[in-house]
Short mmCIF file of C-alpha atoms in Angstrom, two decimals:
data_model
loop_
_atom_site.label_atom_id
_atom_site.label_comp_id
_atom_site.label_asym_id
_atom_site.label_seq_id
_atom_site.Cartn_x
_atom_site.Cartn_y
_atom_site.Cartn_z
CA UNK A 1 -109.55 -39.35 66.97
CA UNK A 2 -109.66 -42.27 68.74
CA UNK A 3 -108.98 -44.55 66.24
CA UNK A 4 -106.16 -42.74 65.38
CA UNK A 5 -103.98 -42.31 68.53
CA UNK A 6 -104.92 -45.87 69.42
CA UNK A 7 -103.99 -47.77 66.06
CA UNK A 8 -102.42 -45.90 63.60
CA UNK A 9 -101.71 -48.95 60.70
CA UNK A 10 -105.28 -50.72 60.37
CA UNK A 11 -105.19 -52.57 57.22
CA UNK A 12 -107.89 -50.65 54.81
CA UNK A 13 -108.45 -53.65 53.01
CA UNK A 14 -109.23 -55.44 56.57
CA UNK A 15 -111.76 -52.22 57.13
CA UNK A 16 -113.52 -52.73 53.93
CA UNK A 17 -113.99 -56.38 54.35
CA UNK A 18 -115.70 -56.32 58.17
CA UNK A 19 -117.78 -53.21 56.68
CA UNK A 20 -119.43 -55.13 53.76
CA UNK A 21 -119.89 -58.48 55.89
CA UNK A 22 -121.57 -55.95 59.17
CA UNK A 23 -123.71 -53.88 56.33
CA UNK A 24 -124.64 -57.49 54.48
CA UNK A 25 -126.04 -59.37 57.23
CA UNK A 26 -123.47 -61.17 57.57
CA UNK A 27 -122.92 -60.72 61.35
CA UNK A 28 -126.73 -61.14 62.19
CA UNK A 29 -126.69 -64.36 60.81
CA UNK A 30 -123.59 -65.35 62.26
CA UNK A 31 -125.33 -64.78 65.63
CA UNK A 32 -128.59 -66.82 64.67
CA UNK A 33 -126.43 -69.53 63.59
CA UNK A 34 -124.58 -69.69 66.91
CA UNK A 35 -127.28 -69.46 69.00
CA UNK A 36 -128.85 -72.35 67.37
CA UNK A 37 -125.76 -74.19 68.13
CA UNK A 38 -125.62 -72.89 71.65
CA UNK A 39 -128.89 -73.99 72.71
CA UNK A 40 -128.73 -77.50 70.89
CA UNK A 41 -125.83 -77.99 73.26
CA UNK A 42 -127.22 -76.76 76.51
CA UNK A 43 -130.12 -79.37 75.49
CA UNK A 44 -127.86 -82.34 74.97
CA UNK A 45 -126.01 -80.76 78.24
CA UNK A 46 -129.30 -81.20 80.38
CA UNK A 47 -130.35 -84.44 78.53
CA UNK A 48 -127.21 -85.85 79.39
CA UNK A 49 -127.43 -84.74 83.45
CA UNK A 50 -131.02 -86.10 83.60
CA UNK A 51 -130.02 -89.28 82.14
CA UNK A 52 -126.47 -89.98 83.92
CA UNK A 53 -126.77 -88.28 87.43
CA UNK A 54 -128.78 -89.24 91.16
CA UNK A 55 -132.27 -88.95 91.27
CA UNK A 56 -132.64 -85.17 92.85
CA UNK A 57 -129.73 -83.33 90.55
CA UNK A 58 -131.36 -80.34 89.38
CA UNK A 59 -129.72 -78.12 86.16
CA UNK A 60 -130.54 -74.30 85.14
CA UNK A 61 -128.49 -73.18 81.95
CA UNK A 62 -127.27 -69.58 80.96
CA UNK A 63 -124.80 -68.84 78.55
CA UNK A 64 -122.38 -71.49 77.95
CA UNK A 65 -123.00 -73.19 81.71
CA UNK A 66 -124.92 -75.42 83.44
CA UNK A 67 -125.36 -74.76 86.54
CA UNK A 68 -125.80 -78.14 88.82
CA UNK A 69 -127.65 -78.86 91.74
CA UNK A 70 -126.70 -82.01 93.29
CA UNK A 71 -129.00 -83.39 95.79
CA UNK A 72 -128.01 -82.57 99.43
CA UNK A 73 -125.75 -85.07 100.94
CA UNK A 74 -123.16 -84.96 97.36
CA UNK A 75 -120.42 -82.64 97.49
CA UNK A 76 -119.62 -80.61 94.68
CA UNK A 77 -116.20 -80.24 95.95
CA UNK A 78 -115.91 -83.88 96.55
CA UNK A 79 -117.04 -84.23 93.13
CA UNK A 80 -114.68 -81.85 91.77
CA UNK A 81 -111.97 -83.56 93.54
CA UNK A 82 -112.88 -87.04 92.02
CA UNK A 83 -114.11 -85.96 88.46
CA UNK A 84 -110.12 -84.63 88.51
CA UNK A 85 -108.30 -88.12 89.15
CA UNK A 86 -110.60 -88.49 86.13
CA UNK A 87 -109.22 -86.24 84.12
CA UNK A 88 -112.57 -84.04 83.75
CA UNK A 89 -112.23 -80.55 84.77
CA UNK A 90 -115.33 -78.86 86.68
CA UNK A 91 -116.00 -76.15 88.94
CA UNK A 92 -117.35 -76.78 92.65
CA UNK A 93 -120.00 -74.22 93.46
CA UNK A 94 -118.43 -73.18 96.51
CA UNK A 95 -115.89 -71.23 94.45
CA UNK A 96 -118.71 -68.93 93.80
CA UNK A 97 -119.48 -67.79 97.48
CA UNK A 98 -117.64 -65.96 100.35
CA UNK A 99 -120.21 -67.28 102.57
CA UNK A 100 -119.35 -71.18 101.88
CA UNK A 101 -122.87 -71.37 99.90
CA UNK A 102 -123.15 -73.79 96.79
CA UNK A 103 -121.62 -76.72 98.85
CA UNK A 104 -123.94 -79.25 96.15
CA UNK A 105 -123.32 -77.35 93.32
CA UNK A 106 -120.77 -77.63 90.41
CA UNK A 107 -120.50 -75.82 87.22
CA UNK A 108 -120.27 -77.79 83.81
CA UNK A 109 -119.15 -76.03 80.64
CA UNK A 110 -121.62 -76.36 77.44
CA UNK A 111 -119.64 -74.30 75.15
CA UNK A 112 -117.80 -77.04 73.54
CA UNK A 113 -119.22 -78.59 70.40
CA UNK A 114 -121.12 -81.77 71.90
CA UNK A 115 -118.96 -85.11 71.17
CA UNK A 116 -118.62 -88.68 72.28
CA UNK A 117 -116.06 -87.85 74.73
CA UNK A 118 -118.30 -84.97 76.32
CA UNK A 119 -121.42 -87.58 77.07
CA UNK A 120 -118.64 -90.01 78.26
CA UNK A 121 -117.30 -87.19 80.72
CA UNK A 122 -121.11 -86.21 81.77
CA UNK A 123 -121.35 -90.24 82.39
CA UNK A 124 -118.27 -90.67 83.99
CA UNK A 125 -119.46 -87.20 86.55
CA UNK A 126 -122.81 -88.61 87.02
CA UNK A 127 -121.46 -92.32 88.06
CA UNK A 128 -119.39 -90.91 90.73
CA UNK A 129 -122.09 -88.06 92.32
CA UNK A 130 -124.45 -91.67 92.40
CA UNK A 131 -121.42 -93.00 94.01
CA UNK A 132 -121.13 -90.08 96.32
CA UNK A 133 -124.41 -90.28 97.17
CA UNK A 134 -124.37 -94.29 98.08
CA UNK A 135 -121.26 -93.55 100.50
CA UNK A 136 -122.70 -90.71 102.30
CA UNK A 137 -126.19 -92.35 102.70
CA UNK A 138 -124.14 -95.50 104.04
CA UNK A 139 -122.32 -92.93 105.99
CA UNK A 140 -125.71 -91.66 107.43
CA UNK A 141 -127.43 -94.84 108.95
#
């Protein structure tokens, strides 16, 4: 009943085909195969973070994000804020708190198939939270 007051003109054909490929495996494999995929790129994500960012950055993946600890004196606003004169588009932590929390953090997207231009990004981010760092332990003494 549903199906009918919500969509009365569903292709049959279109039915039929999504039926065989569901009752075929062909979904279940689909999912394996992405997975696979998924968690090769979180890898080359977190290789990539360990190699290019400050001594201290810490990473924890779920889904298709890395989540990024920065150590404490880099902003992950003032990161954001830089990484965008860039061109590369990130997510400051504190975005995800009411209570100004996740002032070091930033969110990194690993949902993109992994390219050259992705490590050069990750590079280019990492080179300016070392350069963060530099100023605000200069800033410091």
């Amino acid at each position: 009943y549903l199906k009918y007051v919500s969509n009365l003109a569903t292709s049959s054909l279109t039915q039929h085909t999504l039926a065989a490929f569901l009752a075929k495996g062909g979904y279940d494999r689909h999912v394996r195969k992405m997975r696979q995929i998924y968690a090769r790129q979180q890898g080359q994500m977190a290789e990539a973070i360990h190699r290019y960012f400050p001594a201290g950055t810490k990473a924890a993946h779920g889904g298709m994000m890395a989540w990024v600890e920065l150590p404490a004196r880099v902003s992950g606003f003032e990161l954001y804020r830089r990484a965008l004169d860039k061109k590369i588009s990130i997510v400051p932590g504190s975005l995800f708190s009411a209570q100004k929390k996740y002032e070091h953090y930033v969110r990194l997207s690993c949902g993109g198939l992994w390219t050259p231009a992705i490590e050069r990004g990750v590079a280019v981010l990492g080179e300016i939270a070392r350069q963060l760092a530099q100023e605000s332990g200069r800033s410091a003494a």
